[in-house]
PDB file of C-alpha atoms in Angstrom:
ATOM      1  CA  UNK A   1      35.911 -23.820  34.752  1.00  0.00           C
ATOM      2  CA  UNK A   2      38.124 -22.640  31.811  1.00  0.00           C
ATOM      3  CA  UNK A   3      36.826 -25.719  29.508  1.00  0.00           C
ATOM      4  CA  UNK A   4      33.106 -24.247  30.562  1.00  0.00           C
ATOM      5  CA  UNK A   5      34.383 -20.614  29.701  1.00  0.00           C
ATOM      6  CA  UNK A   6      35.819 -22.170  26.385  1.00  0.00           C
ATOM      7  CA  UNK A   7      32.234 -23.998  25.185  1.00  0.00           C
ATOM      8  CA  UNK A   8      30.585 -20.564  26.004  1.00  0.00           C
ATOM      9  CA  UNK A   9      32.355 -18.439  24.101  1.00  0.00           C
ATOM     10  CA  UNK A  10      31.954 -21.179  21.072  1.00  0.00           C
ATOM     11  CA  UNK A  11      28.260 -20.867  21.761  1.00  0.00           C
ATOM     12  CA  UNK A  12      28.626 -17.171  22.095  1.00  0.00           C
ATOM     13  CA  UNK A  13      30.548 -16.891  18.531  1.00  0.00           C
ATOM     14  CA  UNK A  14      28.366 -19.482  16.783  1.00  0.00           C
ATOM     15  CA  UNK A  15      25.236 -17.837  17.737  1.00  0.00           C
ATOM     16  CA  UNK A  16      26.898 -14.659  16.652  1.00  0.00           C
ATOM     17  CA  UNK A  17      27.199 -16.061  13.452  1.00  0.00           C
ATOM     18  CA  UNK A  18      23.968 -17.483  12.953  1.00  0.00           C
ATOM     19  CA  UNK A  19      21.915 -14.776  13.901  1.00  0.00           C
ATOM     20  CA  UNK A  20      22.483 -12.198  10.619  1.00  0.00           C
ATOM     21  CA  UNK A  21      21.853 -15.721   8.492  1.00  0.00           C
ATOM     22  CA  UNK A  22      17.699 -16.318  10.586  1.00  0.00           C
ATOM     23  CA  UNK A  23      17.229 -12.403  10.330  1.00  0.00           C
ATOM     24  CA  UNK A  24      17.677 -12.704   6.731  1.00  0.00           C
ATOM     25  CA  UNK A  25      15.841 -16.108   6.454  1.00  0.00           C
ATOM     26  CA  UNK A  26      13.185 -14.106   8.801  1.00  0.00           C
ATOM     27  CA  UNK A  27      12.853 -10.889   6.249  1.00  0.00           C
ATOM     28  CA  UNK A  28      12.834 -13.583   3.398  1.00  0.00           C
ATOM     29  CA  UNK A  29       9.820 -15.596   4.660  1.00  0.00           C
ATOM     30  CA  UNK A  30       7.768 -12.467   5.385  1.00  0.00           C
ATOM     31  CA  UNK A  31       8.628 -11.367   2.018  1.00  0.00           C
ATOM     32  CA  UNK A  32       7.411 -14.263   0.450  1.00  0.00           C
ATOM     33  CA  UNK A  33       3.686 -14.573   2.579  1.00  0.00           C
ATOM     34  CA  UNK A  34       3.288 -10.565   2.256  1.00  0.00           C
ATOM     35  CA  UNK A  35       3.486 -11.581  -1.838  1.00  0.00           C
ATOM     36  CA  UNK A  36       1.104 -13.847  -1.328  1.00  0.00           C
ATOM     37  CA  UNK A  37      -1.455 -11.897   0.548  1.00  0.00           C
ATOM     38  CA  UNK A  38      -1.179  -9.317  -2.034  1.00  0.00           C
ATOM     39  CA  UNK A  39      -1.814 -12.067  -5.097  1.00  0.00           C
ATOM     40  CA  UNK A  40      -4.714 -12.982  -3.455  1.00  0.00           C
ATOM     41  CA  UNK A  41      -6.201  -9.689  -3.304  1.00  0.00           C
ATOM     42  CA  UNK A  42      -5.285  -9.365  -6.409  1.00  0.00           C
ATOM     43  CA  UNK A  43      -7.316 -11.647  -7.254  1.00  0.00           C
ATOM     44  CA  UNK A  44     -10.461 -11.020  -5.448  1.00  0.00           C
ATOM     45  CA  UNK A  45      -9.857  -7.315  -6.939  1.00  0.00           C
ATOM     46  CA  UNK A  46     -10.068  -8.900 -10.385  1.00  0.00           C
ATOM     47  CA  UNK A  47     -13.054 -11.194  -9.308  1.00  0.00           C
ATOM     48  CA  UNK A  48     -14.996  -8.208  -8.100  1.00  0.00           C
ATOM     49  CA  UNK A  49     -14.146  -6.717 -11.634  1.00  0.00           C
ATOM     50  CA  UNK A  50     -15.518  -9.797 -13.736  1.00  0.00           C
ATOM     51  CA  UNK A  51     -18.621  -9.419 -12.344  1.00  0.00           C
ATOM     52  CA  UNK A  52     -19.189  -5.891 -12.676  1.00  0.00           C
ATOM     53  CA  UNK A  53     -18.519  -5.627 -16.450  1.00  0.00           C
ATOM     54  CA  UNK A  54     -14.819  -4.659 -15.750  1.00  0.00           C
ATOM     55  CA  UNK A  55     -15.724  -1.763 -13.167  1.00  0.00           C
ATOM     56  CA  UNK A  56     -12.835  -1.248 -10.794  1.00  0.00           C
ATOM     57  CA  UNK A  57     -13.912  -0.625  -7.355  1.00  0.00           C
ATOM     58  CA  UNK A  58     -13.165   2.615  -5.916  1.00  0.00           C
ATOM     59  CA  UNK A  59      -9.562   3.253  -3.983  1.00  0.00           C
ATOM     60  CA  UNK A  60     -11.369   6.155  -1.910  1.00  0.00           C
ATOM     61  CA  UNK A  61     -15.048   7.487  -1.482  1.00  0.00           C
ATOM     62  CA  UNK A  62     -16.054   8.992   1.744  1.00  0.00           C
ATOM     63  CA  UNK A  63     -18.994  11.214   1.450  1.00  0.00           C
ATOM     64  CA  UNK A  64     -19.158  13.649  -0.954  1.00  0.00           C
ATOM     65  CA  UNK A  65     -19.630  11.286  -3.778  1.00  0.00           C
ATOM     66  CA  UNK A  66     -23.140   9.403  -4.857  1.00  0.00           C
ATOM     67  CA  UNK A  67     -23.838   6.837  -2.003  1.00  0.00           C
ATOM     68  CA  UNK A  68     -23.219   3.703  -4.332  1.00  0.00           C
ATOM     69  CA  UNK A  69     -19.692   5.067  -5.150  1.00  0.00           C
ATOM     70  CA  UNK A  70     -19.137   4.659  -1.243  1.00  0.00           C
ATOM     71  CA  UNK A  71     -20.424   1.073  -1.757  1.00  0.00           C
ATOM     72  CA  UNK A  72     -18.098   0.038  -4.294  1.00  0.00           C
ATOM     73  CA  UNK A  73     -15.133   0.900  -1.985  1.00  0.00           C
ATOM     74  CA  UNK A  74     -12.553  -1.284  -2.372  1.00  0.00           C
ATOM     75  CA  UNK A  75     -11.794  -1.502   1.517  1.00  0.00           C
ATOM     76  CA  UNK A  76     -13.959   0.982   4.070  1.00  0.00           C
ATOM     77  CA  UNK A  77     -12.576   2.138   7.384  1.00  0.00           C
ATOM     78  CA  UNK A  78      -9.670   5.254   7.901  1.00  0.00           C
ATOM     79  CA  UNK A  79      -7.307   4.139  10.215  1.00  0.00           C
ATOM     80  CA  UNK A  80      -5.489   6.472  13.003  1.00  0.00           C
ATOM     81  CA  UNK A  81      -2.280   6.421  13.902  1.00  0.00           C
ATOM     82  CA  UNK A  82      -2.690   8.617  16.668  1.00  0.00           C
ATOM     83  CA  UNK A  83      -5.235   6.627  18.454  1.00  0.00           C
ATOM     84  CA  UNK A  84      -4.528   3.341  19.335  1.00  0.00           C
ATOM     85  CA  UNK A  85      -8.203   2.326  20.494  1.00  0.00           C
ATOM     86  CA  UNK A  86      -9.603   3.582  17.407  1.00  0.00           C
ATOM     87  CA  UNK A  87     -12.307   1.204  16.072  1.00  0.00           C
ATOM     88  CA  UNK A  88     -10.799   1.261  12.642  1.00  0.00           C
ATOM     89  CA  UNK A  89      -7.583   0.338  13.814  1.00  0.00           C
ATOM     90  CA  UNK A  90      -8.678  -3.392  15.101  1.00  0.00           C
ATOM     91  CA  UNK A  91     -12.221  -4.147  13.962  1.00  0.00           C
ATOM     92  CA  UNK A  92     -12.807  -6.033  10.329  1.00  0.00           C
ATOM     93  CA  UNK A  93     -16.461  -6.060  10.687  1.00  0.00           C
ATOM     94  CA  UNK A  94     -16.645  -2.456  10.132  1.00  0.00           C
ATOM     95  CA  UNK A  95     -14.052  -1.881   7.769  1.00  0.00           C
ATOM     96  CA  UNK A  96     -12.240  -5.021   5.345  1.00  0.00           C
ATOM     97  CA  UNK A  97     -15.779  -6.794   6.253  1.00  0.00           C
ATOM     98  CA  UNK A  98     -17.319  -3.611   4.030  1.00  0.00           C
ATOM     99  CA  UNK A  99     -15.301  -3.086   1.259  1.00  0.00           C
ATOM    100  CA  UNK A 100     -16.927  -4.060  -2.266  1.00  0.00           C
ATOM    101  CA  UNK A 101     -13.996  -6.919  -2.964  1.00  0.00           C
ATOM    102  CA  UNK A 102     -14.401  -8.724   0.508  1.00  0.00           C
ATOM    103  CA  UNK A 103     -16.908 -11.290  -0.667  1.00  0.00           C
ATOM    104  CA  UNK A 104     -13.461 -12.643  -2.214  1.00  0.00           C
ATOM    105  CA  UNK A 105     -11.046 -12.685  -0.030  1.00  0.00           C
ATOM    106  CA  UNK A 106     -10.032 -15.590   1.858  1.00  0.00           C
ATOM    107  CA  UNK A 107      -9.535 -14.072   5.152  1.00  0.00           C
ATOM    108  CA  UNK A 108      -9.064 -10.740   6.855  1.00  0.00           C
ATOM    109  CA  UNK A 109      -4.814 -11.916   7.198  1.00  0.00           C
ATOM    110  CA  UNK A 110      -4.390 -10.720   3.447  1.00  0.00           C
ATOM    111  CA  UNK A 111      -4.851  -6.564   4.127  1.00  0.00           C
ATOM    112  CA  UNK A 112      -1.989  -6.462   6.012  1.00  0.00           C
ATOM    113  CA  UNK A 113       1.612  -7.602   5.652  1.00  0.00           C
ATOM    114  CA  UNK A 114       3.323 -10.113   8.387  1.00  0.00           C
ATOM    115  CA  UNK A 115       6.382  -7.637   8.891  1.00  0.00           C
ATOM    116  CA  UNK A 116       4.256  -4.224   9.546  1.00  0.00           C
ATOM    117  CA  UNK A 117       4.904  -3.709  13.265  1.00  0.00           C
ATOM    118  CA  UNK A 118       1.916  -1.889  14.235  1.00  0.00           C
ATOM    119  CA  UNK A 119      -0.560  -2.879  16.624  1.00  0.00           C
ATOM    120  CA  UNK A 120      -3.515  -1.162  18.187  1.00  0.00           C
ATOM    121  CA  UNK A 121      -6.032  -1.706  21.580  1.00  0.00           C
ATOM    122  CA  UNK A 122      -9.225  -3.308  20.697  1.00  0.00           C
ATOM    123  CA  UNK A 123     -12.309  -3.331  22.597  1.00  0.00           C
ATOM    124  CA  UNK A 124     -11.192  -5.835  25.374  1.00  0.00           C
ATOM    125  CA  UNK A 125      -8.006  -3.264  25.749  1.00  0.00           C
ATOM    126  CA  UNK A 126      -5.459  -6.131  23.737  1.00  0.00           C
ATOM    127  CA  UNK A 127      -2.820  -5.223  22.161  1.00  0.00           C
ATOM    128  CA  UNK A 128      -3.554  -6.525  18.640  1.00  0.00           C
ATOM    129  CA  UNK A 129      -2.167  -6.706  15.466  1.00  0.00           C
ATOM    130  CA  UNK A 130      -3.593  -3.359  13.321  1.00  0.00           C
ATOM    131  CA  UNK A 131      -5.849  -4.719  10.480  1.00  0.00           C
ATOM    132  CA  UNK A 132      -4.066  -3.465   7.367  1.00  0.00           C
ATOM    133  CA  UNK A 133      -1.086  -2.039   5.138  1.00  0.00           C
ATOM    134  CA  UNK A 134      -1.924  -1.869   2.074  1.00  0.00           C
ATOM    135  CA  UNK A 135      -3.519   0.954   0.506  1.00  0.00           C
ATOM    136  CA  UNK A 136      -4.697   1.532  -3.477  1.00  0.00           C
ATOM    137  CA  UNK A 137      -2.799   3.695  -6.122  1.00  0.00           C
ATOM    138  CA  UNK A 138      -5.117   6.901  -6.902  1.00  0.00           C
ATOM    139  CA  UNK A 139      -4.740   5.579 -10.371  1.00  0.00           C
ATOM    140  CA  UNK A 140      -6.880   2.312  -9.901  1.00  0.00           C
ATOM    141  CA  UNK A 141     -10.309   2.864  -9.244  1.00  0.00           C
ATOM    142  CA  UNK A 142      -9.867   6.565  -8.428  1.00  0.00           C
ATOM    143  CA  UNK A 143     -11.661   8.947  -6.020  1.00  0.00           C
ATOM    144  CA  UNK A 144     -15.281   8.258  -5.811  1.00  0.00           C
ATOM    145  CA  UNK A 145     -15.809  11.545  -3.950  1.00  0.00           C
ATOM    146  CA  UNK A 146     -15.200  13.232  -7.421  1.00  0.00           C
ATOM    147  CA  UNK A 147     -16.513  12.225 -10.285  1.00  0.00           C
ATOM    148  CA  UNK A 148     -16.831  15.466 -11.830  1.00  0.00           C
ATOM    149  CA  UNK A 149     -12.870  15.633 -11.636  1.00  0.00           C
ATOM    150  CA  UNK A 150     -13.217  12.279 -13.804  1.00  0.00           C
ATOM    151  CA  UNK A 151     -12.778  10.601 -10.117  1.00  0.00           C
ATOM    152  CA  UNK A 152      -8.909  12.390  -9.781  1.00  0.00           C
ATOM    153  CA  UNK A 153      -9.312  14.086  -6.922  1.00  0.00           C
ATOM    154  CA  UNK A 154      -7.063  16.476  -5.436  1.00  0.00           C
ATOM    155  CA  UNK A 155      -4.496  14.722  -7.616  1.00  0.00           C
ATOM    156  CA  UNK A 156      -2.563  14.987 -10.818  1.00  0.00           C
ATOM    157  CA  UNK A 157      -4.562  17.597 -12.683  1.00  0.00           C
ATOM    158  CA  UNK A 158      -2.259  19.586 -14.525  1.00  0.00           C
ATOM    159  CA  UNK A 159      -1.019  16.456 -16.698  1.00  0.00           C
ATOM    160  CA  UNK A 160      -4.647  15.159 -17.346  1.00  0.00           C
ATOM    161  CA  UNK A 161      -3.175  11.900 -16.474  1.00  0.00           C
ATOM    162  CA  UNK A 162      -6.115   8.982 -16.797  1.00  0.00           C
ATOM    163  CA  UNK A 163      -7.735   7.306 -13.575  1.00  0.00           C
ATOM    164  CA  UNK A 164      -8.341   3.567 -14.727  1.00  0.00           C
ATOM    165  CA  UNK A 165     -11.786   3.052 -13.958  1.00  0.00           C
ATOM    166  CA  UNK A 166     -11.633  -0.500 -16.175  1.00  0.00           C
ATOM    167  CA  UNK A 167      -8.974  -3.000 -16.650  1.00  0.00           C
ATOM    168  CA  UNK A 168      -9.234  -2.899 -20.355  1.00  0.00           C
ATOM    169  CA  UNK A 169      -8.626   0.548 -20.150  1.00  0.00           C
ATOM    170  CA  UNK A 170      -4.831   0.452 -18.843  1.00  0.00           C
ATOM    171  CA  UNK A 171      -3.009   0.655 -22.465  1.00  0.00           C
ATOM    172  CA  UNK A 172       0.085   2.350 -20.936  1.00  0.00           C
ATOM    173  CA  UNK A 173       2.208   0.701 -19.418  1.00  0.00           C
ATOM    174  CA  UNK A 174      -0.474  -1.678 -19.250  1.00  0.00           C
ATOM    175  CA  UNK A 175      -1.372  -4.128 -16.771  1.00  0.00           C
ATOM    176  CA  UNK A 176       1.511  -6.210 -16.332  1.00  0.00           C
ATOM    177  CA  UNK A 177       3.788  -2.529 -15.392  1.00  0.00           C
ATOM    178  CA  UNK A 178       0.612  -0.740 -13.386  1.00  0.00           C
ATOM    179  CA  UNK A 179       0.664  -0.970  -9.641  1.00  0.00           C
ATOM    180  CA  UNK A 180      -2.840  -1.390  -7.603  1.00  0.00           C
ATOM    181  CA  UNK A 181      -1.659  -2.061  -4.522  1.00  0.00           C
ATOM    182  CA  UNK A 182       1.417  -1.535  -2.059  1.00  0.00           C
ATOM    183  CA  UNK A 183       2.514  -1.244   1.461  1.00  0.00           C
ATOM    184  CA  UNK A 184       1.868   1.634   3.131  1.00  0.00           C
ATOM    185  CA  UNK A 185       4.235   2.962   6.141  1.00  0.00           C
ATOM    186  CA  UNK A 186       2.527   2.188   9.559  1.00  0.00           C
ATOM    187  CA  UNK A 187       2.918   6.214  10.120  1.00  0.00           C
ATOM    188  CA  UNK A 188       1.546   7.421   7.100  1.00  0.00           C
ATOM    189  CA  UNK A 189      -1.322   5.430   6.256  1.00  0.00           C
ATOM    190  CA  UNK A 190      -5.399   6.144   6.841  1.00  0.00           C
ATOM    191  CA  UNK A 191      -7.210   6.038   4.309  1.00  0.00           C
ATOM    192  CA  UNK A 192      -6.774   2.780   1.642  1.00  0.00           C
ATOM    193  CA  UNK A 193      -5.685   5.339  -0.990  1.00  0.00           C
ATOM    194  CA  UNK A 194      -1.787   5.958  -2.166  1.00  0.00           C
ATOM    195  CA  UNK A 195      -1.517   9.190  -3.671  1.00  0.00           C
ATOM    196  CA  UNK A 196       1.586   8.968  -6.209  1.00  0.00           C
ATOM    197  CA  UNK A 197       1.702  12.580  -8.116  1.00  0.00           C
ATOM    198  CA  UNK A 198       1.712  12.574 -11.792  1.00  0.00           C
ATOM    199  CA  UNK A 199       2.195  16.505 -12.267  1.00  0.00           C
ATOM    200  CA  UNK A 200       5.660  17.113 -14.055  1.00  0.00           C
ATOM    201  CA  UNK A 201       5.840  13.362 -14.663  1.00  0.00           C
ATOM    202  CA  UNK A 202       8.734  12.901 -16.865  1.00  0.00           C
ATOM    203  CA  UNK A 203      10.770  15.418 -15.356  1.00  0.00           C
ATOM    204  CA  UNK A 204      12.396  14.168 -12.445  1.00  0.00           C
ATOM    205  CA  UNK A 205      12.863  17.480 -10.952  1.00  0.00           C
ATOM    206  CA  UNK A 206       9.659  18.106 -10.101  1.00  0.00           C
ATOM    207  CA  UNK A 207       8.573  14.602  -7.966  1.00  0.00           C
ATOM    208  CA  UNK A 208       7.015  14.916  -4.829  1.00  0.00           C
ATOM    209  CA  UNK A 209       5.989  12.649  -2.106  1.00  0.00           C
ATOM    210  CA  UNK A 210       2.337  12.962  -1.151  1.00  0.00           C
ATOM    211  CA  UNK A 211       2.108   9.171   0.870  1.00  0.00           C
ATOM    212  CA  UNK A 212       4.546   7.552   2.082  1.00  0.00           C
ATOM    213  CA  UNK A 213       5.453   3.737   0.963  1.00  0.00           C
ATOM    214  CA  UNK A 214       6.931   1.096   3.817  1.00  0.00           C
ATOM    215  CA  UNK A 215       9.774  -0.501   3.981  1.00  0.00           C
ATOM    216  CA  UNK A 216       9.523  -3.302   6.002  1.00  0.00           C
ATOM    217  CA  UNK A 217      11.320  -5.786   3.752  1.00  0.00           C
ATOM    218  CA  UNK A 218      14.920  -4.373   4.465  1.00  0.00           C
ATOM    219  CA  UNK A 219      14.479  -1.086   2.676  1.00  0.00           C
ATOM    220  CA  UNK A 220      12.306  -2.544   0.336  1.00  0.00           C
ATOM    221  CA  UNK A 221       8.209  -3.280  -0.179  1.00  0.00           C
ATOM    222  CA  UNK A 222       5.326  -4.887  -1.254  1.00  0.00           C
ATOM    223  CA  UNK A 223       3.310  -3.804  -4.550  1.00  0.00           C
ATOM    224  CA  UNK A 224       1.026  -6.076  -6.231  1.00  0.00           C
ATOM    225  CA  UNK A 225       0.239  -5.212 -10.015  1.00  0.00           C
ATOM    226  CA  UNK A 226      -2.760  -5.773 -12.298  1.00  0.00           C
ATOM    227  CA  UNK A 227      -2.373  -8.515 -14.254  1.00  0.00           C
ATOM    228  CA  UNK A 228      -1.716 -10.400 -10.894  1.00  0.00           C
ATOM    229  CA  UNK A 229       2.017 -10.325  -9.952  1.00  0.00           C
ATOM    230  CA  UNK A 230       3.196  -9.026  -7.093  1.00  0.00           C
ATOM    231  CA  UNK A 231       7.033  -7.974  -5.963  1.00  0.00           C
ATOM    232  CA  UNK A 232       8.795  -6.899  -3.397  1.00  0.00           C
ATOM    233  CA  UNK A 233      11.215  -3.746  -4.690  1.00  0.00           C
ATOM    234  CA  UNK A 234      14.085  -2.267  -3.045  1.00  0.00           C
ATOM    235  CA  UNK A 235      14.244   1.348  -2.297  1.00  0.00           C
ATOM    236  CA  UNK A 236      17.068   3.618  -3.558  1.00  0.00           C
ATOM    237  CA  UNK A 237      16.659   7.044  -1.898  1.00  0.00           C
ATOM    238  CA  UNK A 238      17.003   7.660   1.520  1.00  0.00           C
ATOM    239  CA  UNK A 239      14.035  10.575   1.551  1.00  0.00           C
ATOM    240  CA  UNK A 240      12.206   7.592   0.800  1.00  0.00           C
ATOM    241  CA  UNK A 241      12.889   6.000   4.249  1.00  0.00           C
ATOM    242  CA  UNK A 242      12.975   8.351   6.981  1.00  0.00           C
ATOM    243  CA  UNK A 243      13.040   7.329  10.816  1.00  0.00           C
ATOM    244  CA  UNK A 244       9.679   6.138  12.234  1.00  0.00           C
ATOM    245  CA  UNK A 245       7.239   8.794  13.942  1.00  0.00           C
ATOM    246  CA  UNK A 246       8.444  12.108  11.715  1.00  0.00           C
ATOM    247  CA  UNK A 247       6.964  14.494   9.991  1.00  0.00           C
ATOM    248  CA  UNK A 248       5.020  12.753   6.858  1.00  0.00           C
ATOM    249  CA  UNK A 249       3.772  15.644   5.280  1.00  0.00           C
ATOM    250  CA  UNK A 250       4.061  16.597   1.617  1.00  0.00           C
ATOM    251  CA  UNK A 251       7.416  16.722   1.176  1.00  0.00           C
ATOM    252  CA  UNK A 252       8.841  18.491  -2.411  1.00  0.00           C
ATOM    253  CA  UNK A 253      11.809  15.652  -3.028  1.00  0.00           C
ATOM    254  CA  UNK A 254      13.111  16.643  -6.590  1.00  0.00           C
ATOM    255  CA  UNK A 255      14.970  13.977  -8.154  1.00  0.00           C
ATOM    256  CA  UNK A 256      13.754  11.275  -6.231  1.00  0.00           C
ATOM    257  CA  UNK A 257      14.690   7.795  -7.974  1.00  0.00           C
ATOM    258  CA  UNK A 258      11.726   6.285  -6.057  1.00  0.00           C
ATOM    259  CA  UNK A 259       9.348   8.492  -6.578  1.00  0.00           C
ATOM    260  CA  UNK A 260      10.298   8.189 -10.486  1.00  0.00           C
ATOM    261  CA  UNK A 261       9.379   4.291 -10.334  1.00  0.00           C
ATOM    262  CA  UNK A 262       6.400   4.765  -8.582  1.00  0.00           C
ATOM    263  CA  UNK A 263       5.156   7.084 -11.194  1.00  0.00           C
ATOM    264  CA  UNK A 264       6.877   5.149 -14.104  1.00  0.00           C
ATOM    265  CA  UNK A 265       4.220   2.108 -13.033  1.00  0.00           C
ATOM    266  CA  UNK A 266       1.378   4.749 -12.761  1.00  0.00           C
ATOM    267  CA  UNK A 267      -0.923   5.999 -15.480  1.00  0.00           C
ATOM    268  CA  UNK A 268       0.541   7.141 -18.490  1.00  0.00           C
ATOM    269  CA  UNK A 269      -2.833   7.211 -20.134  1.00  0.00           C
ATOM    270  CA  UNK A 270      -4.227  10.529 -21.335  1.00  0.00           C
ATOM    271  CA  UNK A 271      -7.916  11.420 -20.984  1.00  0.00           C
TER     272      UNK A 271
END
């Protein structure tokens, strides 16, 4: 009995130990497929933009814009948190099935990222995967509802900061340092558009948080750039990570290191 005791408290201490080392493998391996996803939509993004003389598709258009703005959509659907049945939540033939860059992608598995915990009912009340994380910067392709706001928005108006319609039009920081797409938090996101505010942009004091990025890769997540690359960055800030399930409104968050990156890989393109 005491030799049996012995081998289970070995077990017990070994399995302590190894536990921390396949978490970490765990986080590591999502890491590396959610980087992947996002290269590949990447790349259909870029596709879709090679064969409409360098148009971008749009990050949001809902209905006030021109109906073929709404048709260049990057991704359709708005998905609700607060409704777990909600058609948007589960069904790709009515939303990633839509969206102007689908005709190259490679499957619907590439909208969302393997460590986002959300799930939703679908139509056969399962408990499903929901269909997507990642949203668009405001930036990159812009708001199709309003093009007489040169497709801004609600957004960044005071610094006349450019929305990149084209590729070749992202001078600074240029493609390589310009985010399109990131992770979204499963709390925050709807629409497929990330709102990072440009107003007061280079003084710190002034950020605010208008979405809210996840952070499913231990404090850290996804973004996929322009030219192709994609990352996985660390946040610094703890406004930047509050608990699950709180209040996600606009938040004024002055000094916010995050916030600061997220705008330093942003437009800093004048109109």
């Amino acid at each position: 009995m005491i030799e049996l005791l012995v081998v289970i408290a070995i077990i017990a201490i070994l399995a302590a130990m190894l536990l921390p080392a396949l978490s970490k493998a765990k986080i590591r391996a999502q890491g590396i497929q959610c980087m992947s996803s996002s290269r590949q939509l990447m790349l259909a993004w870029r596709m879709y933009a090679e064969d409409n003389r360098d148009q971008l598709p749009f990050g949001y258009a809902v209905s006030a814009g021109p109906p073929d703005n709404r048709s260049a959509l990057w991704v359709k659907g708005i998905l609700d948190v607060n409704n777990d049945n909600y058609i948007d939540n589960w069904n790709a033939d009515v939303t990633l099935k839509q969206g102007a860059i689908w005709p190259y992608c490679t499957s619907t598995a590439i909208f969302r990222c393997p460590a986002d915990p959300s799930t939703a009912l679908n139509q056969q009340a399962q408990r499903v995967p929901r269909i997507r994380s990642m949203s668009m910067s405001n930036w990159v392709g812009g708001n199709g509802d309003s093009p007489t706001t040169n497709y801004r928005g609600y957004w960044g108006l005071n610094g006349r900061w450019k929305v990149y319609r084209k590729i070749t039009e992202m001078m600074n920081p240029g493609p390589a340092n310009t985010f399109v797409l990131l992770d979204e938090r499963k709390d925050s996101i709807n629409d497929a558009y990330f709102v990072v505010e440009m107003d007061g942009y280079p003084n710190a004091s002034t950020t605010r948080i208008i979405d809210w990025p996840a952070s499913y890769h231990h404090r850290a997540a996804g973004f996929a750039f322009a030219d192709g690359h994609s990352v996985i960055h660390k946040w610094q800030d703890p406004d930047t990570m509050p608990p699950l399930t709180t209040d996600l409104s606009v938040k004024n968050d002055p000094n916010n290191v995050d916030i600061v990156w997220l705008q330093e890989h942003s437009s800093h393109d004048h109109d």
